[in-house]
Tab-separated table of C-alpha atoms in Angstrom:
chain	number	residue	atom	x	y	z
A	1	MET	CA	147.552	36.731	164.170
A	2	LEU	CA	147.114	40.421	164.844
A	3	GLY	CA	144.704	41.365	167.569
A	4	ALA	CA	145.235	38.198	169.634
A	5	ARG	CA	144.164	38.517	173.238
A	6	LYS	CA	146.253	37.477	176.204
A	7	GLN	CA	144.762	34.885	178.499
A	8	GLY	CA	143.739	36.074	181.952
A	9	ALA	CA	145.693	35.098	185.065
A	10	THR	CA	144.528	32.082	187.083
A	11	ILE	CA	144.728	31.244	190.782
A	12	SER	CA	145.058	27.850	192.390
A	13	GLU	CA	142.049	26.090	193.876
A	14	GLU	CA	143.726	26.207	197.311
A	15	THR	CA	144.140	30.005	197.156
A	16	ARG	CA	140.563	30.399	196.019
A	17	ARG	CA	139.335	28.292	198.937
A	18	LYS	CA	141.330	30.318	201.467
A	19	VAL	CA	139.897	33.592	200.137
A	20	LEU	CA	136.327	32.304	200.365
A	21	ASP	CA	136.942	30.936	203.893
A	22	ALA	CA	138.229	34.357	204.976
A	23	VAL	CA	135.176	36.080	203.483
A	24	ARG	CA	132.839	33.745	205.353
A	25	ALA	CA	134.794	34.156	208.626
A	26	LEU	CA	134.404	37.934	208.383
A	27	GLY	CA	130.681	37.563	207.761
A	28	LEU	CA	130.871	39.269	204.380
A	29	GLY	CA	128.473	38.401	201.619
A	30	TYR	CA	130.100	37.373	198.341
A	31	VAL	CA	128.603	37.493	194.896
A	32	PRO	CA	130.856	36.884	191.868
A	33	ASP	CA	131.347	40.067	189.820
A	34	PRO	CA	130.416	39.246	186.204
A	35	ALA	CA	132.508	42.153	184.862
A	36	ALA	CA	135.573	40.953	186.746
A	37	SER	CA	134.976	37.389	185.601
A	38	ARG	CA	134.790	38.534	181.990
A	39	LEU	CA	137.994	40.534	182.304
A	40	ALA	CA	139.756	37.523	183.779
A	41	ALA	CA	138.583	35.464	180.816
A	42	ALA	CA	139.763	38.191	178.382
A	43	ARG	CA	136.247	38.461	176.950
A	44	ASN	CA	133.209	40.601	177.627
A	45	ASN	CA	130.579	38.081	176.447
A	46	LEU	CA	129.255	40.957	174.357
A	47	LEU	CA	128.346	40.811	170.682
A	48	GLY	CA	127.939	44.051	168.768
A	49	VAL	CA	125.301	44.855	166.146
A	50	PHE	CA	125.864	47.737	163.714
A	51	SER	CA	123.405	48.721	160.993
A	52	PHE	CA	124.362	50.766	157.928
A	53	THR	CA	120.944	52.360	157.611
A	54	SER	CA	119.764	55.939	158.083
A	55	THR	CA	118.121	54.949	161.374
A	56	PHE	CA	118.694	51.925	163.566
A	57	PRO	CA	115.969	49.357	162.681
A	58	THR	CA	114.139	49.206	166.012
A	59	ASP	CA	110.695	49.832	164.478
A	60	VAL	CA	108.844	46.505	164.264
A	61	GLN	CA	107.751	47.423	160.718
A	62	HIS	CA	111.319	47.970	159.512
A	63	SER	CA	112.434	45.253	157.088
A	64	TYR	CA	115.549	44.603	159.203
A	65	TYR	CA	113.676	44.198	162.487
A	66	PRO	CA	113.103	40.416	162.123
A	67	PHE	CA	116.873	40.022	161.682
A	68	LEU	CA	117.318	41.593	165.116
A	69	VAL	CA	114.749	39.216	166.618
A	70	GLY	CA	116.785	36.235	165.429
A	71	VAL	CA	120.009	37.860	166.611
A	72	GLU	CA	118.622	38.512	170.103
A	73	GLN	CA	117.124	35.055	170.506
A	74	GLU	CA	120.277	33.227	169.438
A	75	ALA	CA	122.579	35.504	171.455
A	76	ALA	CA	120.504	34.941	174.596
A	77	ALA	CA	120.523	31.181	174.034
A	78	ARG	CA	124.325	31.266	173.847
A	79	GLY	CA	124.790	33.448	176.910
A	80	TYR	CA	125.822	36.630	175.116
A	81	ASP	CA	124.622	40.166	175.737
A	82	LEU	CA	124.158	42.528	172.807
A	83	VAL	CA	125.515	46.020	172.230
A	84	LEU	CA	123.559	47.980	169.615
A	85	PHE	CA	125.838	50.552	167.992
A	86	THR	CA	123.556	53.359	166.868
A	87	GLY	CA	125.999	55.503	164.895
A	88	SER	CA	123.745	54.912	161.896
A	89	SER	CA	121.190	57.284	163.422
A	90	THR	CA	123.528	60.214	162.703
A	91	GLY	CA	123.967	59.441	159.037
A	92	GLY	CA	125.666	56.058	158.997
A	93	ALA	CA	129.185	54.910	159.750
A	94	GLY	CA	130.456	55.783	156.310
A	95	ALA	CA	129.870	59.486	156.922
A	96	ALA	CA	131.507	59.554	160.347
A	97	GLY	CA	135.171	59.455	159.320
A	98	PRO	CA	137.908	56.849	158.844
A	99	ASN	CA	137.621	55.455	162.389
A	100	ALA	CA	133.841	55.235	162.450
A	101	LEU	CA	133.817	51.559	163.416
A	102	ALA	CA	136.554	51.688	166.054
A	103	ARG	CA	134.080	51.609	168.934
A	104	VAL	CA	132.733	48.190	167.936
A	105	ARG	CA	135.913	46.723	169.441
A	106	LEU	CA	134.251	47.164	172.833
A	107	ALA	CA	132.492	43.899	172.006
A	108	ASP	CA	134.067	40.478	171.422
A	109	GLY	CA	132.899	40.592	167.817
A	110	CYS	CA	130.385	42.500	165.721
A	111	LEU	CA	127.560	41.731	163.332
A	112	PHE	CA	126.929	44.232	160.516
A	113	LEU	CA	123.853	44.592	158.349
A	114	GLY	CA	122.830	46.934	155.550
A	115	ARG	CA	123.036	47.221	151.764
A	116	HIS	CA	125.997	49.599	151.713
A	117	ALA	CA	128.942	49.323	154.109
A	118	PRO	CA	132.343	51.138	154.263
A	119	ALA	CA	134.623	48.533	152.710
A	120	GLU	CA	137.943	49.904	153.995
A	121	GLU	CA	136.735	50.001	157.597
A	122	LEU	CA	135.536	46.412	157.412
A	123	ARG	CA	138.801	45.321	155.780
A	124	ARG	CA	140.741	46.916	158.632
A	125	LEU	CA	138.729	45.044	161.244
A	126	VAL	CA	139.223	41.742	159.409
A	127	ALA	CA	142.972	42.378	158.972
A	128	ASP	CA	143.283	43.031	162.716
A	129	GLY	CA	141.724	39.670	163.493
A	130	PHE	CA	138.584	41.177	165.008
A	131	PRO	CA	135.618	38.773	164.609
A	132	VAL	CA	133.213	40.253	162.054
A	133	VAL	CA	130.159	38.805	160.300
A	134	HIS	CA	128.072	40.615	157.704
A	135	LEU	CA	124.406	39.715	157.424
A	136	GLY	CA	124.090	39.506	153.670
A	137	ARG	CA	126.500	38.370	150.969
A	138	ARG	CA	129.727	40.405	150.851
A	139	ASP	CA	132.185	38.110	149.054
A	140	GLU	CA	133.791	41.121	147.360
A	141	LEU	CA	135.556	41.783	150.690
A	142	GLU	CA	138.168	39.063	151.010
A	143	GLY	CA	138.202	37.369	154.400
A	144	LEU	CA	134.891	38.850	155.580
A	145	ALA	CA	132.539	36.169	156.933
A	146	TRP	CA	128.899	36.493	155.943
A	147	VAL	CA	125.525	34.797	156.108
A	148	GLY	CA	123.058	35.386	153.291
A	149	ALA	CA	119.775	34.404	151.689
A	150	ASP	CA	119.814	32.402	148.461
A	151	TYR	CA	118.265	35.132	146.323
A	152	ILE	CA	119.499	33.574	143.089
A	153	SER	CA	117.582	30.308	143.457
A	154	ALA	CA	114.519	32.079	144.874
A	155	SER	CA	114.388	34.547	141.964
A	156	GLN	CA	114.755	31.694	139.472
A	157	GLU	CA	111.786	29.960	141.080
A	158	VAL	CA	109.587	33.045	140.716
A	159	VAL	CA	110.457	33.333	137.002
A	160	ALA	CA	109.802	29.606	136.500
A	161	HIS	CA	106.372	30.068	138.105
A	162	LEU	CA	105.502	32.940	135.770
A	163	ALA	CA	106.772	31.031	132.744
A	164	ALA	CA	104.611	28.043	133.711
A	165	LEU	CA	101.614	30.403	133.706
A	166	GLY	CA	102.333	31.200	130.044
A	167	HIS	CA	104.141	34.544	130.356
A	168	ARG	CA	106.646	35.005	127.501
A	169	ARG	CA	107.815	38.594	128.176
A	170	ILE	CA	108.817	39.531	131.739
A	171	VAL	CA	110.540	42.704	132.998
A	172	LEU	CA	112.460	43.188	136.256
A	173	VAL	CA	112.313	46.565	138.034
A	174	ARG	CA	115.251	47.247	140.375
A	175	GLU	CA	117.247	50.067	141.930
A	176	ASP	CA	120.394	51.268	140.174
A	177	ASP	CA	123.196	50.160	142.472
A	178	GLU	CA	125.590	47.255	142.899
A	179	ALA	CA	124.410	45.988	146.283
A	180	PRO	CA	125.001	42.194	146.358
A	181	ALA	CA	121.362	41.493	147.251
A	182	SER	CA	120.251	43.357	144.113
A	183	THR	CA	122.802	41.758	141.787
A	184	ASP	CA	121.917	38.292	143.124
A	185	ARG	CA	118.228	38.860	142.401
A	186	GLU	CA	118.981	40.099	138.896
A	187	HIS	CA	121.297	37.155	138.249
A	188	GLY	CA	118.612	34.704	139.371
A	189	PHE	CA	115.971	36.508	137.320
A	190	LEU	CA	118.041	36.396	134.114
A	191	LYS	CA	119.033	32.785	134.761
A	192	GLY	CA	115.359	31.914	135.171
A	193	LEU	CA	114.537	33.561	131.838
A	194	GLU	CA	117.324	31.644	130.137
A	195	GLU	CA	116.209	28.309	131.553
A	196	ALA	CA	112.636	28.990	130.425
A	197	GLY	CA	113.782	29.996	126.938
A	198	LEU	CA	112.469	33.554	127.349
A	199	PRO	CA	114.091	36.766	126.067
A	200	GLY	CA	116.530	38.328	128.532
A	201	GLY	CA	119.369	40.814	128.251
A	202	PRO	CA	119.283	44.546	129.056
A	203	ALA	CA	115.744	44.960	127.701
A	204	ALA	CA	114.424	42.653	130.428
A	205	VAL	CA	115.815	44.761	133.293
A	206	PHE	CA	114.773	48.295	134.225
A	207	ARG	CA	117.349	49.914	136.533
A	208	SER	CA	116.561	53.244	138.108
A	209	ALA	CA	118.143	55.450	140.747
A	210	ASP	CA	114.651	56.761	141.492
A	211	PRO	CA	112.023	54.174	140.463
A	212	GLU	CA	109.090	56.122	141.867
A	213	ARG	CA	109.939	59.066	139.606
A	214	GLU	CA	111.173	57.249	136.498
A	215	LEU	CA	108.751	54.304	136.301
A	216	THR	CA	105.952	56.303	134.715
A	217	ALA	CA	102.534	55.208	133.550
A	218	GLU	CA	103.641	55.885	129.956
A	219	ARG	CA	106.588	53.534	130.310
A	220	LEU	CA	104.357	50.825	131.734
A	221	ARG	CA	101.845	51.236	128.898
A	222	GLY	CA	104.700	50.978	126.405
A	223	TRP	CA	105.794	47.644	127.854
A	224	LEU	CA	102.233	46.338	127.742
A	225	ASP	CA	101.942	47.382	124.071
A	226	GLU	CA	105.193	45.491	123.360
A	227	GLY	CA	103.714	42.285	124.779
A	228	VAL	CA	105.106	42.303	128.326
A	229	THR	CA	102.604	40.468	130.539
A	230	ALA	CA	104.474	40.100	133.834
A	231	PHE	CA	106.533	42.496	135.951
A	232	VAL	CA	108.872	41.594	138.785
A	233	ALA	CA	110.307	44.039	141.345
A	234	GLU	CA	113.091	43.573	143.857
A	235	GLU	CA	112.632	44.186	147.560
A	236	THR	CA	115.030	46.625	149.228
A	237	ASP	CA	115.096	48.384	152.577
A	238	THR	CA	113.503	51.406	150.848
A	239	GLY	CA	110.779	49.453	149.035
A	240	ASP	CA	111.036	51.943	146.159
A	241	ALA	CA	110.995	49.460	143.265
A	242	TRP	CA	107.846	47.624	144.334
A	243	ARG	CA	106.100	50.820	145.403
A	244	ALA	CA	106.818	52.367	141.987
A	245	LEU	CA	105.629	49.300	140.064
A	246	HIS	CA	102.544	48.887	142.214
A	247	GLY	CA	101.676	52.585	141.900
A	248	ALA	CA	102.159	52.726	138.130
A	249	ALA	CA	100.028	49.610	137.615
A	250	HIS	CA	97.255	51.110	139.755
A	251	PHE	CA	97.425	54.413	137.851
A	252	VAL	CA	97.218	52.694	134.461
A	253	GLY	CA	94.244	50.696	135.700
A	254	ILE	CA	95.752	47.239	135.324
A	255	ASP	CA	93.465	44.543	136.696
A	256	CYS	CA	95.986	42.238	138.305
A	257	PRO	CA	96.370	39.410	137.489
A	258	ARG	CA	93.781	39.515	134.663
A	259	ASP	CA	95.590	42.114	132.522
A	260	ALA	CA	99.143	41.508	133.746
A	261	SER	CA	100.894	39.730	136.589
A	262	LEU	CA	103.088	41.264	139.261
A	263	ALA	CA	105.665	39.530	141.453
A	264	LEU	CA	107.964	40.686	144.221
A	265	LEU	CA	111.384	39.255	145.035
A	266	GLY	CA	110.905	39.622	148.789
A	267	SER	CA	108.190	41.095	151.026
A	268	PRO	CA	106.170	44.280	150.406
A	269	PRO	CA	106.952	47.521	152.286
A	270	PRO	CA	104.793	48.156	155.383
A	271	ASP	CA	102.646	50.826	153.702
A	272	LEU	CA	101.529	48.269	151.081
A	273	ALA	CA	101.163	45.314	153.441
A	274	GLU	CA	97.354	45.599	153.380
A	275	GLU	CA	97.219	45.151	149.601
A	276	PRO	CA	96.720	41.682	148.047
A	277	VAL	CA	99.644	39.430	148.961
A	278	PRO	CA	102.100	39.559	146.050
A	279	THR	CA	103.470	36.452	144.401
A	280	GLY	CA	107.158	36.062	145.200
A	281	PHE	CA	109.224	34.730	148.068
A	282	ASP	CA	109.727	35.330	151.773
A	283	ILE	CA	113.171	36.019	153.212
A	284	PRO	CA	113.909	33.959	156.367
A	285	ARG	CA	115.090	37.016	158.276
A	286	THR	CA	114.809	35.579	161.789
A	287	GLN	CA	116.699	32.427	160.778
A	288	LEU	CA	119.367	34.533	159.069
A	289	GLY	CA	119.868	36.611	162.207
A	290	ALA	CA	120.287	33.461	164.285
A	291	ALA	CA	122.693	31.925	161.754
A	292	ALA	CA	124.797	35.100	161.789
A	293	VAL	CA	125.116	34.931	165.588
A	294	ARG	CA	126.148	31.270	165.439
A	295	MET	CA	128.848	32.166	162.941
A	296	LEU	CA	130.040	35.148	164.975
A	297	ALA	CA	130.158	33.063	168.169
A	298	ALA	CA	132.284	30.498	166.341
A	299	LEU	CA	134.711	33.185	165.186
A	300	VAL	CA	134.945	34.643	168.695
A	301	SER	CA	135.834	31.161	169.965
A	302	GLY	CA	138.506	30.768	167.291
A	303	GLU	CA	136.595	28.071	165.408
A	304	GLU	CA	136.151	27.596	161.681
A	305	ALA	CA	132.948	29.140	160.331
A	306	ALA	CA	131.237	28.347	157.038
A	307	GLU	CA	129.320	30.856	154.896
A	308	PRO	CA	125.822	29.387	154.655
A	309	LEU	CA	123.173	30.413	152.180
A	310	VAL	CA	119.715	30.132	153.720
A	311	ALA	CA	116.881	29.155	151.370
A	312	CYS	CA	113.943	31.502	150.812
A	313	THR	CA	110.335	30.245	150.745
A	314	PHE	CA	108.242	30.619	147.604
A	315	ARG	CA	105.021	32.597	148.189
A	316	PRO	CA	102.160	31.862	145.716
A	317	GLY	CA	100.393	35.150	146.448
A	318	SER	CA	97.459	36.498	144.451
A	319	THR	CA	99.064	38.907	141.976
A	320	ALA	CA	100.146	36.381	139.336
A	321	GLY	CA	97.901	34.416	137.023
A	322	PRO	CA	97.819	33.048	133.480
A	323	ALA	CA	99.088	35.315	130.740
A	324	PRO	CA	96.303	37.192	128.898
A	325	ALA	CA	94.921	35.147	125.987
A	326	ARG	CA	95.842	37.780	123.391
A	327	TYR	CA	99.500	36.906	123.970
């Protein structure tokens, strides 16, 4: 396999004993050098973390921060140090040229997170045998290991909850891109509609490159006039879809959940965290971070690693209630 490392040289126990005896005889203190020990073992005991976001998610309110908490806790428990590659703070790896990820090879392996990643760079690392794990589903990149949340099942559960409350017309608001996390949520949403016998198809999904600009009060009123009684938004690292839906509903004067129900496939952005807790699901970010480190450690050790899907937890919230009687 390309990228294989040579094993470090070893010395006999007798030679080692003689060296230590000589050190003691000369009255010299001796403390093992961790850097030298790592070089001898052909590893650094370092795991890299690279985020494809506009800024590295060190703010505790950033949606990715809990991932880093899980990563740090699991890495420490396994005796690894972390290297945080902050190239994202200058515009992201994708804008830094064809060798933007070369520096991650300073670590024994690297964990990547973010909605959009440079596919060719990741393919090159995988082809070279460098241990790589993406936090979030990336099965479109053959050979790339990943750990992800089960957004499909979680989104289905939210739709089933709304259907049980009597809602017969439900619309999903999402950003207009092909990020796996977004497509998984949409797939689960549409599957939930189908299982509940509710109308789906293109009319049930509103995709926008700029939800806050394009999800207008007039559009929301039009849906209400057509009999839509529940709206679902996806969570993203920008929070744009939920912020747009929440803002439009407030502008129109919707009494939620009396007039219509709202649900969020994830957690609300920090600036809306003080609002009533939305119905939806919570993403187990800390557990996902820890699972990603376990997988990366297995790859570094040359072991087989599965691609687990971690279940999300349904959140009842207070923004969903029975469908209005007129429907």
